Amino acid sequence: MRPFAYVRADDAAGAVATVAADPEAGFLGAGTNLVDHLKLDVERPGLLVDVSRLPLDAVEDVEGGGLRVGATVRNSALAADRRVRHDYPVLSQALLAGATGQLRNMATTAGNLLQRTRCVYFRDVTTPCAKREPGSGCSAIGGYTRYHAVLGASSHCIATHPSDMAVGMAVLDPVVVVLGPGGEKRIPFAELHRLPGDSPERDTVLEHGDLITHVEVPAYPAARNSAYRKVRDRASYAFALVSVAAVLEVTDGRVADVRLAFGGVAHRPWRALAAEELLRGQPATEETFRAAADAELAAAEPQPGNAFKVPMLRGAVVAVLRDLTTAAARAAGTGEDR
Amino acid sequence: MEDTTTREAAWTRPPGGPHRQTVRLRVDGRDRTLEADTRTSLLDALRDGLGVMSPKKGCDHGQCGACTVLLDGSRSLACLSLAVAVDGSEVTTAAGLPTDGHLHPVQQAFLDADGLQCGYCTPGQVCSAIGVLAEAAAGHPSHVTADLDADVVLDAAEVSERMSGNLCRCGAYVGITEAVLRCASDAAASAASDPAAGGAR
């Protein structure tokens, strides 16, 4: 591990100025991802600015509805928050599907959004990887691809974003509040994460020195009927092969509102806008759900080692939407608000 | 790999330079101080720096749970924490759990339910189990909790899910689950007889 200097930040603005002034500096949150990467030599900072104790650990009500989630709110605290559990169950479920109790107690909201890929070649410094060393090529193409992308990949990188929480957030259209060297920026969640293209070393649109301070989740009553389903190699503590986050509102047997996002299949949380478009106004039936999944997956370009993800994802989409249709009917029958 | 003499000298080297810092911890009820290279994990600080050998190094990458400690009361992985980043914290390891020569109820339950074989993972398992019981008592749901709006009741499926971050290569999972369930029902019973005491322990 490369030696590094360490400072604990007093305030967000100071942390941003310190990191922005030093190209070899980086932010340290809980470290669940970064400390692992330090040990693997995947990350080699010269200075770590610890932002984990900044006073950004509250989940606040926003006037007019919605929640403002501080960057250092721990995954376990956000998942257990009564407002999140009731108003945005998809987010609670996504958080609880990730990692373990210990890791969720440590990991932060902002850190989880910036979690780096689990691609085995990215994590192995003896193999070429364009995400780790720009221009060095992709060892995964033609290699081990079980956890790799089937949507939106490039010839430079087929890595996937590993976060469950981010997929749950993707259907809630939050705003990511960022403090940068030039002041505050408000980035729509859908624009935060990038596709790899020819610069896979950049996971997000954030610039050096940009610090996520909050995630603002807007009021969205339809999200009370929402769910996250994760398919993985073992029942607990495994990264997603595929996952689906969904919000569904059904009126008179038809899809009144729907949002869908996929995990484990792309370089970023994959918002399935084509499927959503196809579903709106259509009968809430398995046939429609399957057709919508197929429409989204028409662009899939699987590797030999992960072609199974296409039918697996189709099945997961149908299963989640079917469950949410049943839940909507049950709620309508009992006159509940969800 | 540096030899032992060099390593011990490094731990006692006076502070100075940007890569070394003083770390103050309260470990198992005792105030401890060490000078640590900024790269030192909490796990290495405890074991190599302070001689607290209860937390174990299994994978050193957050995948096995053998290093689990209670960090300011919350179960955490010592291998993925930098010692400098937890300066000022209170750390409880399994070795700090007994009081007046008596094992903590969770430790006793592990013995009674055969929740171990070789014992290497056990200090981490015990600390994790204490965290599970506290989190459930605080109403925290898990991946297998069917109704997120309802209260949490620990059963075997809940315990398995919540303990999934602690691997046991002897395969003592049946006994471990039983130990945690016994503690949960004991806590529920004492909470029922004395509501003011609460269920958390």
PDB file of C-alpha atoms in Angstrom, chain A residues 1-6 8 28 30-32 35-36 38-40 48 50 53 76 79-80 82 85-86 89 92-93 96-97 100-106 118 123 232 235-237 338, chain B residues 18-19 21 38-39 41 60-65 68 74-77 79-82 84-87 89 128 135 139-143 147-152 161-162 164-166:
ATOM      1  CA  MET A   1       0.000   0.000   0.000  1.00  0.00           C
ATOM      2  CA  ARG A   2       1.303   3.416  -0.917  1.00  0.00           C
ATOM      3  CA  PRO A   3       1.891   5.698   2.078  1.00  0.00           C
ATOM      4  CA  PHE A   4      -0.664   8.481   2.379  1.00  0.00           C
ATOM      5  CA  ALA A   5      -1.294  11.463   4.618  1.00  0.00           C
ATOM      6  CA  TYR A   6      -4.581  11.636   6.477  1.00  0.00           C
ATOM      7  CA  ARG A   8     -10.053  14.696   9.220  1.00  0.00           C
ATOM      8  CA  LEU A  28     -12.507   8.922   2.665  1.00  0.00           C
ATOM      9  CA  ALA A  30     -16.484   4.781   5.801  1.00  0.00           C
ATOM     10  CA  GLY A  31     -13.769   3.104   3.737  1.00  0.00           C
ATOM     11  CA  THR A  32     -15.615  -0.175   3.173  1.00  0.00           C
ATOM     12  CA  VAL A  35      -9.724   0.537   2.226  1.00  0.00           C
ATOM     13  CA  ASP A  36     -10.191  -2.723   0.328  1.00  0.00           C
ATOM     14  CA  LEU A  38      -5.946   0.512  -0.931  1.00  0.00           C
ATOM     15  CA  LYS A  39      -4.912  -2.971   0.152  1.00  0.00           C
ATOM     16  CA  LEU A  40      -5.245  -4.249  -3.414  1.00  0.00           C
ATOM     17  CA  LEU A  48      -7.038  11.075   2.279  1.00  0.00           C
ATOM     18  CA  ASP A  50     -11.867  11.993   5.942  1.00  0.00           C
ATOM     19  CA  ARG A  53     -17.735  12.610  10.488  1.00  0.00           C
ATOM     20  CA  SER A  76     -28.474   0.545   7.905  1.00  0.00           C
ATOM     21  CA  ALA A  79     -32.932   1.212   5.377  1.00  0.00           C
ATOM     22  CA  ALA A  80     -34.480   1.259   8.863  1.00  0.00           C
ATOM     23  CA  ARG A  82     -39.711   4.473   9.039  1.00  0.00           C
ATOM     24  CA  ARG A  85     -39.815   1.852   4.730  1.00  0.00           C
ATOM     25  CA  HIS A  86     -43.338   3.186   4.285  1.00  0.00           C
ATOM     26  CA  PRO A  89     -40.032   0.467   0.197  1.00  0.00           C
ATOM     27  CA  SER A  92     -35.304   0.117   1.895  1.00  0.00           C
ATOM     28  CA  GLN A  93     -35.389  -3.278   0.176  1.00  0.00           C
ATOM     29  CA  LEU A  96     -31.198  -4.466   2.758  1.00  0.00           C
ATOM     30  CA  ALA A  97     -30.327  -6.632  -0.260  1.00  0.00           C
ATOM     31  CA  THR A 100     -24.050  -7.512   5.359  1.00  0.00           C
ATOM     32  CA  GLY A 101     -25.164  -6.080   8.677  1.00  0.00           C
ATOM     33  CA  GLN A 102     -21.629  -4.988   9.543  1.00  0.00           C
ATOM     34  CA  LEU A 103     -21.030  -3.337   6.181  1.00  0.00           C
ATOM     35  CA  ARG A 104     -24.428  -1.608   6.172  1.00  0.00           C
ATOM     36  CA  ASN A 105     -23.643  -0.181   9.629  1.00  0.00           C
ATOM     37  CA  MET A 106     -20.484   1.342   8.180  1.00  0.00           C
ATOM     38  CA  ARG A 118     -16.452  -5.693  -8.618  1.00  0.00           C
ATOM     39  CA  ARG A 123      -9.493  -5.576  -8.744  1.00  0.00           C
ATOM     40  CA  ARG A 232     -27.813 -13.799  -6.970  1.00  0.00           C
ATOM     41  CA  ALA A 235     -29.341 -16.155  -0.755  1.00  0.00           C
ATOM     42  CA  SER A 236     -27.376 -13.511   1.116  1.00  0.00           C
ATOM     43  CA  TYR A 237     -24.181 -11.474   0.850  1.00  0.00           C
ATOM     44  CA  ARG A 338     -50.684   1.364  -0.618  1.00  0.00           C
TER      45      ARG A 338
ATOM     46  CA  PRO B  18       2.504  13.094   7.554  1.00  0.00           C
ATOM     47  CA  HIS B  19       2.228   9.314   7.498  1.00  0.00           C
ATOM     48  CA  GLN B  21      -0.505   9.740  13.725  1.00  0.00           C
ATOM     49  CA  THR B  38      -1.883   6.023   8.540  1.00  0.00           C
ATOM     50  CA  ARG B  39      -2.245   2.813   6.511  1.00  0.00           C
ATOM     51  CA  SER B  41      -6.315  -0.951   9.803  1.00  0.00           C
ATOM     52  CA  ASP B  60      -8.675  -8.929   5.590  1.00  0.00           C
ATOM     53  CA  HIS B  61     -11.083  -7.700   2.863  1.00  0.00           C
ATOM     54  CA  GLY B  62     -14.468  -7.550   4.575  1.00  0.00           C
ATOM     55  CA  GLN B  63     -15.702 -10.870   3.286  1.00  0.00           C
ATOM     56  CA  CYS B  64     -15.533 -13.202   6.305  1.00  0.00           C
ATOM     57  CA  GLY B  65     -16.534 -11.255   9.434  1.00  0.00           C
ATOM     58  CA  THR B  68     -16.112  -8.062  13.732  1.00  0.00           C
ATOM     59  CA  SER B  74     -22.314  -0.897  16.354  1.00  0.00           C
ATOM     60  CA  ARG B  75     -21.034  -4.134  14.821  1.00  0.00           C
ATOM     61  CA  SER B  76     -18.335  -3.228  12.314  1.00  0.00           C
ATOM     62  CA  LEU B  77     -15.449  -4.759  10.392  1.00  0.00           C
ATOM     63  CA  CYS B  79     -10.224  -4.859   8.766  1.00  0.00           C
ATOM     64  CA  LEU B  80     -11.921  -2.199   6.616  1.00  0.00           C
ATOM     65  CA  SER B  81     -11.577   0.628   9.134  1.00  0.00           C
ATOM     66  CA  LEU B  82      -8.460   2.765   9.169  1.00  0.00           C
ATOM     67  CA  VAL B  84      -6.683   6.928  12.221  1.00  0.00           C
ATOM     68  CA  ALA B  85     -10.279   7.278  11.059  1.00  0.00           C
ATOM     69  CA  VAL B  86     -11.694   5.738  14.249  1.00  0.00           C
ATOM     70  CA  ASP B  87      -9.464   7.780  16.586  1.00  0.00           C
ATOM     71  CA  SER B  89     -13.835   5.624  19.358  1.00  0.00           C
ATOM     72  CA  SER B 128     -22.023  -9.841  15.333  1.00  0.00           C
ATOM     73  CA  GLU B 135     -30.622  -4.103  15.762  1.00  0.00           C
ATOM     74  CA  GLY B 139     -36.854  -2.628  15.040  1.00  0.00           C
ATOM     75  CA  HIS B 140     -34.444  -2.728  12.123  1.00  0.00           C
ATOM     76  CA  PRO B 141     -35.785  -4.875   9.259  1.00  0.00           C
ATOM     77  CA  SER B 142     -33.725  -7.266   7.137  1.00  0.00           C
ATOM     78  CA  HIS B 143     -33.794  -8.594   3.591  1.00  0.00           C
ATOM     79  CA  ASP B 147     -43.592  -6.463   6.015  1.00  0.00           C
ATOM     80  CA  LEU B 148     -41.356  -3.422   6.347  1.00  0.00           C
ATOM     81  CA  ASP B 149     -44.037  -1.580   8.344  1.00  0.00           C
ATOM     82  CA  ALA B 150     -44.407  -4.367  10.907  1.00  0.00           C
ATOM     83  CA  ASP B 151     -42.365  -5.073  14.016  1.00  0.00           C
ATOM     84  CA  VAL B 152     -39.380  -7.390  13.721  1.00  0.00           C
ATOM     85  CA  GLU B 161     -29.831 -13.505   6.940  1.00  0.00           C
ATOM     86  CA  ARG B 162     -28.587 -11.117   9.610  1.00  0.00           C
ATOM     87  CA  SER B 164     -24.587 -13.850   6.772  1.00  0.00           C
ATOM     88  CA  GLY B 165     -21.521 -11.636   7.091  1.00  0.00           C
ATOM     89  CA  ASN B 166     -19.849 -14.111   9.438  1.00  0.00           C
TER      90      ASN B 166
END
